[in-house]
Amino acid sequence: MKKILVTGGAGYIGSHTIIDLIESGHQVVSVDNFINSNAQSYDRITEITGQTIQQYAIDLCDRQKLEQVFRENDFSSVIHFAALKSVGDSVSDPLHYYHNNLLGLINLLYLQKQYQVHHLIFSSSCSVYGNAESLPVTERTPLKEAESPYAQTKQVCEQIIFDFLKVNPTFKSVILRYFNPAGAHSSNLMGESPHNIANNLVPIITETAMGKRDALSVFGSDYPTRDGTCVRDYIHIMDLAAAHTGSVQFLLDNKARDAGTIINLGSGTGSTVLEVIHAFEKVSGNKLNYSLTNRRPGDVVAVYADYTKANKLIGWTPQRNLDDIMLSAWRWEQKRSAT
Ligand code: UD1
């Protein structure tokens, strides 16, 4: 059986996806440089699935080393997660973001072409929509100016893939635009474990409740939304993982009509920052220490998904809601803090 190459397989979304792929009968090879993850993820995957992961500690920017992975394995597809993803860091260090996120993809595409690996699933982001003119966003909603270098890297990567597909007609790609992934695996053996300091809302909430941080700053309370805080679409990590397996199968079964298929992955529900905090307080029974502060540079006001296309093409529907996300994230925070 041909294998699936997962880049960033030790990371948050990558590791949950590997579990889903293995449980669906696929054979996986992971490449990760552990810049925002660590090798313990592989142990957890083994604990959950009973399988040892074939893996390489390699930076995708090093094409020579990456070639070794293609030389030693026969791949049907690549799922490309490995990238930097902090909006704030990308504003302060744009070159690092452009270098890492663009070069990683370009090196992969060169090698996919050289070794004739025809399928690519790419991790994009709803940030490509910028401040969208209508909500919920569908895949046809026009892209607005990127609000951060991070978002810009995702727009450019999508363009690189489409340009590549135009001149390589035997290749197909699914571009997955994630909304806000959060929550933990149902086994409570795995969840979001930021290696560096967390900068996404849900882990910051759980770390604050755990006493790892004094307080949570709510970035901006004067936005034109129902309570003045930003609206986002939080999607459970296990639902997101399942969509990757569905997307690979969609390509493997030759169901893709277009060379490049864009798919939104969100729950379809927009929640404000305060609503997320209140959902956490409800499911955990804890009061959260937070204060309303200034807006964060690079934030869009509101974005949530229309996932009709995901449902139509890959038969995907989110199975879990915001309460499930917050409860699983809280159980995982308690678990990882105790070990
Ligand atoms: C952004 C992208 C998302 C991408 C993610 C990667 C958009 C719309 N979304 O998510 O596609 O996957 O980056 O990191 O660009 N917040 C606080 N206090 C905090 C932290 C966050 O109030 O301490 C607020 C933010 O202002 C935002 C919401 O919580 O309104 C979610 O923030 P975050 O978890 O960082 O994700 P996004 O920036 O939405």
Coordinates of C-alpha atoms and ligand atoms in Angstrom, one line a residue:
M1 CA 0.0 0.0 0.0
K2 CA 1.3 3.5 -0.9
K3 CA 1.9 5.7 2.1
I4 CA 0.7 9.2 3.0
L5 CA 3.3 11.8 3.9
V6 CA 2.2 14.1 6.7
T7 CA 4.3 17.2 7.2
G8 CA 4.0 18.6 10.7
G9 CA 2.7 15.3 12.0
A10 CA 3.9 16.0 15.6
G11 CA 1.9 19.2 15.7
Y12 CA -1.6 19.8 17.0
I13 CA -3.7 19.2 13.9
G14 CA -1.1 16.8 12.3
S15 CA -1.1 14.4 15.2
H16 CA -4.9 14.2 15.5
T17 CA -5.1 13.7 11.7
I18 CA -2.5 10.9 11.8
I19 CA -4.7 9.0 14.4
D20 CA -7.7 9.4 12.2
L21 CA -5.8 8.3 9.1
I22 CA -4.4 5.2 10.9
E23 CA -7.9 4.3 12.3
S24 CA -9.1 4.5 8.7
G25 CA -6.5 2.0 7.5
H26 CA -3.9 4.3 6.0
Q27 CA -0.1 4.0 6.4
V28 CA 1.6 7.3 7.4
V29 CA 5.0 8.8 7.4
S30 CA 5.6 12.0 9.4
V31 CA 8.1 14.8 8.9
D32 CA 8.4 17.4 11.6
N33 CA 11.2 19.8 12.8
F34 CA 9.6 20.1 16.3
I35 CA 9.7 23.9 16.1
N36 CA 6.3 24.1 17.8
S37 CA 5.8 20.5 18.8
N38 CA 7.8 17.6 20.3
A39 CA 8.4 13.9 19.7
Q40 CA 6.1 12.9 22.6
S41 CA 3.2 13.3 20.2
Y42 CA 4.4 10.2 18.4
D43 CA 4.3 8.2 21.7
R44 CA 0.7 9.4 22.2
I45 CA -0.3 8.3 18.7
T46 CA 1.2 4.9 19.4
E47 CA -0.7 4.7 22.7
I48 CA -4.0 5.5 21.0
T49 CA -3.6 3.5 17.8
G50 CA -1.1 0.8 18.8
Q51 CA 1.1 1.7 15.9
T52 CA 4.6 3.1 15.7
I53 CA 5.0 6.1 13.5
Q54 CA 7.7 6.1 10.8
Q55 CA 9.1 9.7 11.2
Y56 CA 11.8 12.0 10.2
A57 CA 13.1 15.0 12.2
I58 CA 13.6 17.3 9.2
D59 CA 13.0 20.9 8.3
L60 CA 11.1 21.3 5.0
C61 CA 13.3 24.2 4.1
D62 CA 16.1 21.7 3.7
R63 CA 15.3 20.2 0.3
Q64 CA 18.2 17.8 0.3
K65 CA 17.1 16.2 3.5
L66 CA 13.5 16.2 2.5
E67 CA 14.4 14.4 -0.7
Q68 CA 15.7 11.5 1.4
V69 CA 12.1 11.0 2.6
F70 CA 10.7 10.8 -0.9
R71 CA 13.6 8.5 -2.0
E72 CA 12.9 6.0 0.9
N73 CA 9.1 5.8 0.6
D74 CA 6.4 5.4 -2.0
F75 CA 3.7 8.0 -1.4
S76 CA 0.2 8.3 -2.9
S77 CA -0.4 11.7 -1.3
V78 CA 1.0 14.5 0.9
I79 CA -0.9 16.3 3.7
H80 CA 1.0 19.5 4.3
F81 CA 0.5 21.0 7.8
A82 CA 4.0 22.1 8.7
A83 CA 4.0 25.9 8.9
L84 CA 4.3 28.8 11.3
K85 CA 0.9 30.1 12.4
S86 CA 1.0 32.9 14.9
V87 CA -0.7 36.0 13.5
G88 CA 1.1 38.2 16.0
D89 CA 4.6 36.8 15.4
S90 CA 4.1 37.1 11.7
V91 CA 3.4 40.8 12.1
S92 CA 6.7 41.3 14.1
D93 CA 8.8 38.9 12.0
P94 CA 7.4 38.7 8.5
L95 CA 10.5 37.5 6.8
H96 CA 10.6 34.4 9.0
Y97 CA 7.0 33.7 8.0
Y98 CA 7.5 34.2 4.3
H99 CA 10.7 32.1 4.3
N100 CA 9.4 29.2 6.2
N101 CA 5.8 28.9 4.9
L102 CA 6.6 29.6 1.2
L103 CA 9.8 27.6 0.9
G104 CA 8.4 24.6 2.7
L105 CA 5.6 24.3 0.2
I106 CA 7.8 25.0 -2.8
N107 CA 10.3 22.3 -1.8
L108 CA 7.5 19.8 -1.3
L109 CA 6.0 20.6 -4.8
Y110 CA 9.4 20.2 -6.4
L111 CA 9.7 16.8 -4.8
Q112 CA 6.2 15.7 -5.5
K113 CA 6.8 16.5 -9.1
Q114 CA 10.1 14.7 -9.2
Y115 CA 8.7 11.6 -7.5
Q116 CA 5.3 11.8 -9.1
V117 CA 3.2 12.1 -6.0
H118 CA 0.0 13.4 -7.4
H119 CA -2.1 14.4 -4.5
L120 CA -1.7 17.3 -2.1
I121 CA -3.9 18.3 0.8
F122 CA -2.9 21.8 1.9
S123 CA -3.6 23.5 5.3
S124 CA -4.9 26.9 4.5
S125 CA -6.8 29.2 6.7
C126 CA -10.0 31.3 6.9
S127 CA -7.6 34.2 7.4
V128 CA -7.3 34.4 3.5
Y129 CA -10.8 35.9 3.5
G130 CA -9.6 39.0 5.4
N131 CA -12.6 41.1 6.5
A132 CA -15.1 39.3 4.3
E133 CA -17.9 41.4 2.9
S134 CA -20.6 38.8 3.7
L135 CA -21.1 36.1 6.3
P136 CA -21.0 33.2 6.5
V137 CA -18.1 32.8 4.0
T138 CA -18.4 30.3 1.2
E139 CA -15.5 29.2 -0.9
R140 CA -16.7 31.8 -3.5
T141 CA -16.5 34.7 -1.1
P142 CA -13.9 37.1 -2.6
L143 CA -10.6 37.2 -0.8
K144 CA -9.9 40.6 0.8
E145 CA -6.5 42.0 1.6
A146 CA -4.7 39.8 4.1
E147 CA -4.7 41.3 7.6
S148 CA -1.3 39.8 8.5
P149 CA 1.8 38.4 6.9
Y150 CA 0.6 35.0 8.2
A151 CA -2.6 35.3 6.2
Q152 CA -0.6 36.6 3.3
T153 CA 1.5 33.5 3.3
K154 CA -1.6 31.3 3.1
Q155 CA -3.0 33.4 0.1
V156 CA 0.3 33.1 -1.7
C157 CA 0.7 29.4 -1.0
E158 CA -2.8 28.8 -2.4
Q159 CA -1.8 30.8 -5.5
I160 CA 1.4 28.8 -5.9
I161 CA -0.6 25.5 -5.8
F162 CA -3.0 26.7 -8.4
D163 CA -0.2 27.9 -10.7
F164 CA 1.6 24.6 -10.2
L165 CA -1.6 22.7 -11.1
K166 CA -2.1 24.6 -14.3
V167 CA 1.1 23.2 -15.8
N168 CA 1.0 19.8 -14.1
P169 CA -2.3 18.4 -15.2
T170 CA -1.9 15.0 -13.6
F171 CA -1.8 16.6 -10.1
K172 CA -4.7 17.3 -7.9
S173 CA -5.0 19.3 -4.7
V174 CA -7.5 19.9 -1.9
I175 CA -7.0 23.3 -0.1
L176 CA -8.6 23.2 3.3
R177 CA -9.4 26.6 4.8
Y178 CA -9.6 26.0 8.5
F179 CA -11.5 28.2 10.8
N180 CA -10.5 28.0 14.5
P181 CA -9.4 24.5 15.5
A182 CA -9.6 23.8 19.2
G183 CA -10.3 21.0 21.7
A184 CA -8.7 17.7 22.4
H185 CA -8.8 14.0 21.5
S186 CA -11.6 12.0 23.1
S187 CA -9.0 9.6 24.7
N188 CA -7.7 12.7 26.7
L189 CA -4.2 11.4 25.8
M190 CA -3.7 14.2 23.3
G191 CA -4.6 17.8 22.7
E192 CA -3.1 21.2 22.1
S193 CA 0.2 21.4 23.8
P194 CA 1.9 24.6 22.5
H195 CA 5.6 24.1 22.7
N196 CA 6.2 27.8 22.8
I197 CA 3.9 30.2 24.5
A198 CA 0.2 29.6 23.5
N199 CA -1.3 32.4 21.5
N200 CA -4.6 31.0 20.5
L201 CA -7.7 31.8 22.6
V202 CA -8.8 28.3 23.8
P203 CA -5.4 27.2 25.3
I204 CA -4.9 30.7 26.7
I205 CA -8.3 30.3 28.5
T206 CA -7.5 26.9 29.9
E207 CA -3.9 28.0 30.9
T208 CA -5.4 31.0 32.7
A209 CA -8.0 28.8 34.5
M210 CA -5.1 26.4 35.5
G211 CA -3.2 29.3 37.1
K212 CA -0.4 29.3 34.5
R213 CA -1.3 32.8 33.6
D214 CA -2.7 35.6 35.8
A215 CA -5.4 36.8 33.5
L216 CA -6.8 36.6 30.0
S217 CA -6.8 39.8 27.9
V218 CA -9.8 40.1 25.6
F219 CA -8.4 41.8 22.6
G220 CA -10.9 44.6 21.7
S221 CA -14.4 45.2 23.0
D222 CA -15.4 47.9 20.6
Y223 CA -15.8 45.8 17.4
P224 CA -19.2 46.1 15.5
T225 CA -20.4 42.7 16.8
R226 CA -23.2 41.7 19.3
D227 CA -21.0 42.1 22.4
G228 CA -18.1 44.2 20.9
T229 CA -15.6 41.2 20.8
C230 CA -14.4 39.4 17.7
V231 CA -16.5 36.6 16.2
R232 CA -14.8 33.3 15.1
D233 CA -15.9 29.8 14.2
Y234 CA -14.4 27.2 16.5
I235 CA -14.1 23.7 15.1
H236 CA -13.4 20.6 17.1
I237 CA -10.0 19.1 16.4
M238 CA -11.4 15.6 15.9
D239 CA -13.9 16.9 13.3
L240 CA -11.1 18.7 11.5
A241 CA -8.9 15.6 11.5
A242 CA -11.8 13.5 10.0
A243 CA -12.1 16.0 7.2
H244 CA -8.5 15.3 6.2
T245 CA -9.1 11.6 5.9
G246 CA -12.2 12.4 3.8
S247 CA -10.2 14.8 1.6
V248 CA -7.4 12.2 0.9
Q249 CA -10.0 9.6 0.1
F250 CA -11.8 12.0 -2.2
L251 CA -8.5 12.4 -4.2
L252 CA -7.6 8.7 -4.0
D253 CA -11.0 7.7 -5.4
N254 CA -10.6 10.2 -8.3
K255 CA -13.7 12.1 -7.3
A256 CA -12.1 15.6 -7.7
R257 CA -13.5 17.3 -10.8
D258 CA -11.2 20.3 -10.6
A259 CA -7.4 20.3 -10.3
G260 CA -7.7 22.4 -7.1
T261 CA -10.7 22.1 -4.8
I262 CA -11.1 24.6 -2.0
I263 CA -13.0 23.5 1.1
N264 CA -14.0 25.5 4.2
L265 CA -13.8 23.7 7.5
G266 CA -15.7 25.4 10.2
S267 CA -18.7 24.5 12.4
G268 CA -20.9 27.1 10.7
T269 CA -21.5 29.0 14.0
G270 CA -19.8 32.2 14.9
S271 CA -19.0 32.8 18.6
T272 CA -17.7 36.0 20.2
V273 CA -14.6 35.9 22.5
L274 CA -16.9 36.5 25.5
E275 CA -19.2 33.6 24.4
V276 CA -16.2 31.3 24.3
I277 CA -15.2 32.4 27.8
H278 CA -18.8 31.9 29.1
A279 CA -18.9 28.4 27.4
F280 CA -15.7 27.5 29.3
E281 CA -17.1 28.8 32.6
K282 CA -20.3 26.8 32.1
V283 CA -18.7 23.4 31.3
S284 CA -15.8 23.8 33.8
G285 CA -17.6 25.4 36.6
N286 CA -14.7 27.9 37.0
K287 CA -14.8 31.6 36.9
L288 CA -12.2 33.0 34.5
N289 CA -10.1 36.0 35.3
Y290 CA -10.2 38.2 32.3
S291 CA -10.2 41.9 31.3
L292 CA -11.2 43.9 28.2
T293 CA -8.1 45.4 26.6
N294 CA -6.9 46.9 23.3
R295 CA -7.4 45.4 19.9
R296 CA -4.7 43.0 18.6
P297 CA -3.0 44.0 15.3
G298 CA -3.9 41.7 12.4
D299 CA -7.3 40.6 13.8
V300 CA -10.3 40.5 11.5
V301 CA -13.7 41.5 13.0
A302 CA -15.8 38.5 12.3
V303 CA -15.6 35.3 10.3
Y304 CA -17.5 32.0 10.2
A305 CA -18.0 29.3 7.7
D306 CA -20.6 27.9 5.3
Y307 CA -19.5 24.3 5.2
T308 CA -22.0 23.1 2.5
K309 CA -19.3 22.3 0.1
A310 CA -17.4 20.1 2.6
N311 CA -20.7 18.2 3.1
K312 CA -21.4 17.8 -0.5
L313 CA -17.9 16.7 -1.7
I314 CA -16.5 14.7 1.2
G315 CA -19.7 14.0 3.2
W316 CA -18.4 15.9 6.2
T317 CA -20.5 17.4 9.0
P318 CA -19.1 18.6 12.3
Q319 CA -20.2 16.3 15.1
R320 CA -19.2 18.4 18.1
N321 CA -20.1 21.9 19.4
L322 CA -18.4 24.7 21.4
D323 CA -19.3 23.0 24.7
D324 CA -17.6 19.8 23.6
I325 CA -14.6 21.8 22.5
M326 CA -14.2 23.6 25.8
L327 CA -14.8 20.6 27.9
S328 CA -12.3 18.4 26.1
A329 CA -9.8 21.3 26.1
W330 CA -10.2 21.7 29.9
R331 CA -9.9 18.0 30.6
W332 CA -6.7 18.0 28.5
E333 CA -5.3 21.0 30.2
Q334 CA -5.8 19.4 33.6
K335 CA -4.2 16.2 32.4
R336 CA -1.1 17.8 30.9
S337 CA -0.6 20.0 33.8
A338 CA -0.6 17.0 36.2
T339 CA 2.1 15.2 34.3
Ligands
UD1_1 C1 -6.1 33.1 13.2 C2 -6.7 32.7 11.9 C3 -6.9 31.2 11.8 C4 -5.6 30.6 12.0 C5 -5.0 31.0 13.3 C6 -3.6 30.4 13.5 C7 -8.2 34.5 11.3 C8 -9.6 35.0 11.2 N1 -8.1 33.3 11.8 O1 -7.0 32.7 14.2 O2 -7.4 30.9 10.5 O3 -5.7 29.2 12.0 O4 -4.9 32.4 13.3 O5 -3.1 30.8 14.7 O6 -7.3 35.2 10.9 N2 -8.1 36.5 21.6 C9 -8.2 37.2 22.8 N3 -7.2 37.1 23.7 C10 -6.2 36.2 23.6 C11 -6.1 35.5 22.4 C12 -7.1 35.6 21.4 O7 -9.1 38.0 23.0 O8 -5.3 36.2 24.5 C13 -9.1 36.7 20.6 C14 -8.6 37.2 19.3 O9 -8.5 38.5 19.2 C15 -9.6 36.5 18.3 C16 -10.0 35.2 19.0 O10 -9.6 35.4 20.4 O11 -10.7 37.4 18.2 C17 -9.3 34.0 18.5 O12 -7.9 34.3 18.4 P1 -6.9 33.1 18.1 O13 -7.2 31.9 18.8 O14 -5.5 33.7 18.2 O15 -7.2 32.8 16.6 P2 -7.4 33.7 15.3 O16 -6.5 34.9 15.4 O17 -8.8 34.0 15.1

